[in-house]
Tab-separated table of C-alpha atoms in Angstrom:
chain	number	residue	atom	x	y	z
E	15	UNK	CA	-1.068	-12.716	-21.085
E	16	UNK	CA	-0.717	-14.913	-18.038
E	17	UNK	CA	-1.061	-13.986	-14.373
E	18	UNK	CA	2.348	-14.808	-12.814
E	19	UNK	CA	2.377	-17.152	-9.828
E	20	UNK	CA	3.980	-14.534	-7.603
E	21	UNK	CA	1.040	-12.208	-8.338
E	22	UNK	CA	-1.411	-14.925	-7.334
E	23	UNK	CA	0.462	-15.414	-4.034
E	24	UNK	CA	0.363	-11.638	-3.462
E	25	UNK	CA	-3.407	-11.604	-4.067
E	26	UNK	CA	-3.874	-14.380	-1.493
E	27	UNK	CA	-1.720	-12.478	1.001
E	28	UNK	CA	-3.687	-9.260	0.485
E	29	UNK	CA	-7.036	-11.043	0.871
E	30	UNK	CA	-5.780	-12.625	4.105
E	31	UNK	CA	-4.702	-9.180	5.331
E	32	UNK	CA	-8.183	-7.815	4.629
E	33	UNK	CA	-9.859	-10.736	6.382
E	34	UNK	CA	-7.649	-10.472	9.475
E	35	UNK	CA	-7.201	-6.668	9.457
E	36	UNK	CA	-3.466	-7.272	9.944
E	37	UNK	CA	-0.361	-6.291	7.958
E	38	UNK	CA	1.270	-9.585	6.978
E	39	UNK	CA	4.154	-10.995	5.017
E	40	UNK	CA	4.609	-14.490	3.669
E	41	UNK	CA	7.038	-16.362	5.883
E	42	UNK	CA	6.765	-19.804	4.310
E	43	UNK	CA	4.918	-21.564	1.491
E	44	UNK	CA	4.521	-25.295	1.070
E	45	UNK	CA	2.673	-27.539	-1.330
E	46	UNK	CA	2.466	-24.776	-3.920
E	47	UNK	CA	0.795	-26.223	-7.003
E	48	UNK	CA	0.246	-24.172	-10.143
E	49	UNK	CA	-2.114	-26.411	-12.092
E	50	UNK	CA	-3.430	-24.152	-14.861
E	51	UNK	CA	-2.543	-20.869	-16.518
E	52	UNK	CA	-4.737	-17.909	-15.645
E	53	UNK	CA	-5.277	-15.586	-18.575
E	54	UNK	CA	-6.944	-12.433	-17.197
E	55	UNK	CA	-8.395	-11.597	-20.619
E	56	UNK	CA	-10.188	-14.957	-20.789
E	57	UNK	CA	-10.690	-15.721	-17.081
E	58	UNK	CA	-11.685	-12.351	-15.643
E	59	UNK	CA	-13.424	-13.936	-12.630
E	60	UNK	CA	-11.571	-16.157	-10.161
E	61	UNK	CA	-13.032	-18.050	-7.251
E	62	UNK	CA	-10.683	-17.725	-4.278
E	63	UNK	CA	-10.980	-19.962	-1.239
E	64	UNK	CA	-8.893	-19.302	1.869
E	65	UNK	CA	-9.057	-21.186	5.166
E	66	UNK	CA	-7.322	-19.078	7.835
E	67	UNK	CA	-6.157	-20.405	11.186
E	68	UNK	CA	-4.431	-18.187	13.741
E	69	UNK	CA	-1.484	-19.820	15.508
E	70	UNK	CA	-0.026	-17.436	18.106
E	71	UNK	CA	1.069	-14.361	16.090
E	72	UNK	CA	0.981	-16.203	12.746
E	73	UNK	CA	-1.731	-17.176	10.305
E	74	UNK	CA	-1.730	-20.525	8.548
E	75	UNK	CA	-3.681	-20.517	5.328
E	76	UNK	CA	-4.826	-23.191	2.949
E	77	UNK	CA	-5.900	-21.499	-0.263
E	78	UNK	CA	-6.965	-22.187	-3.807
E	79	UNK	CA	-7.857	-20.199	-6.911
E	80	UNK	CA	-10.071	-21.511	-9.675
E	81	UNK	CA	-12.034	-20.433	-12.712
E	82	UNK	CA	-14.959	-22.249	-14.289
E	83	UNK	CA	-14.384	-25.877	-13.190
E	84	UNK	CA	-10.570	-25.584	-13.305
E	85	UNK	CA	-8.404	-25.332	-10.200
E	86	UNK	CA	-5.447	-23.116	-11.104
E	87	UNK	CA	-3.577	-22.840	-7.788
E	88	UNK	CA	-3.368	-24.581	-4.433
E	89	UNK	CA	-1.071	-23.470	-1.626
E	90	UNK	CA	-0.420	-23.817	2.082
E	91	UNK	CA	1.351	-20.831	3.611
E	92	UNK	CA	2.435	-19.325	6.911
E	93	UNK	CA	1.983	-15.577	7.179
E	94	UNK	CA	3.308	-13.492	10.022
E	95	UNK	CA	2.645	-9.961	11.208
E	96	UNK	CA	4.746	-7.138	9.813
E	97	UNK	CA	6.387	-5.088	12.508
């Protein structure tokens, strides 16, 4: 088993929604780097880091996911409010 990249992006989006109390969708992703496979049976705990900056009605995030000492994902994304 491997956690698909699209699922990791969805997790980051949902955590950003919780932090901002806003319904969001991913408008743009850049610098997406999948650097290690995440096996949920082996790596049950992930460390998620998200820097959120509000720009008008959008949120720019710089996020990463890691387990143990391994960085598995880095991404910059622009999220916008769902209407």
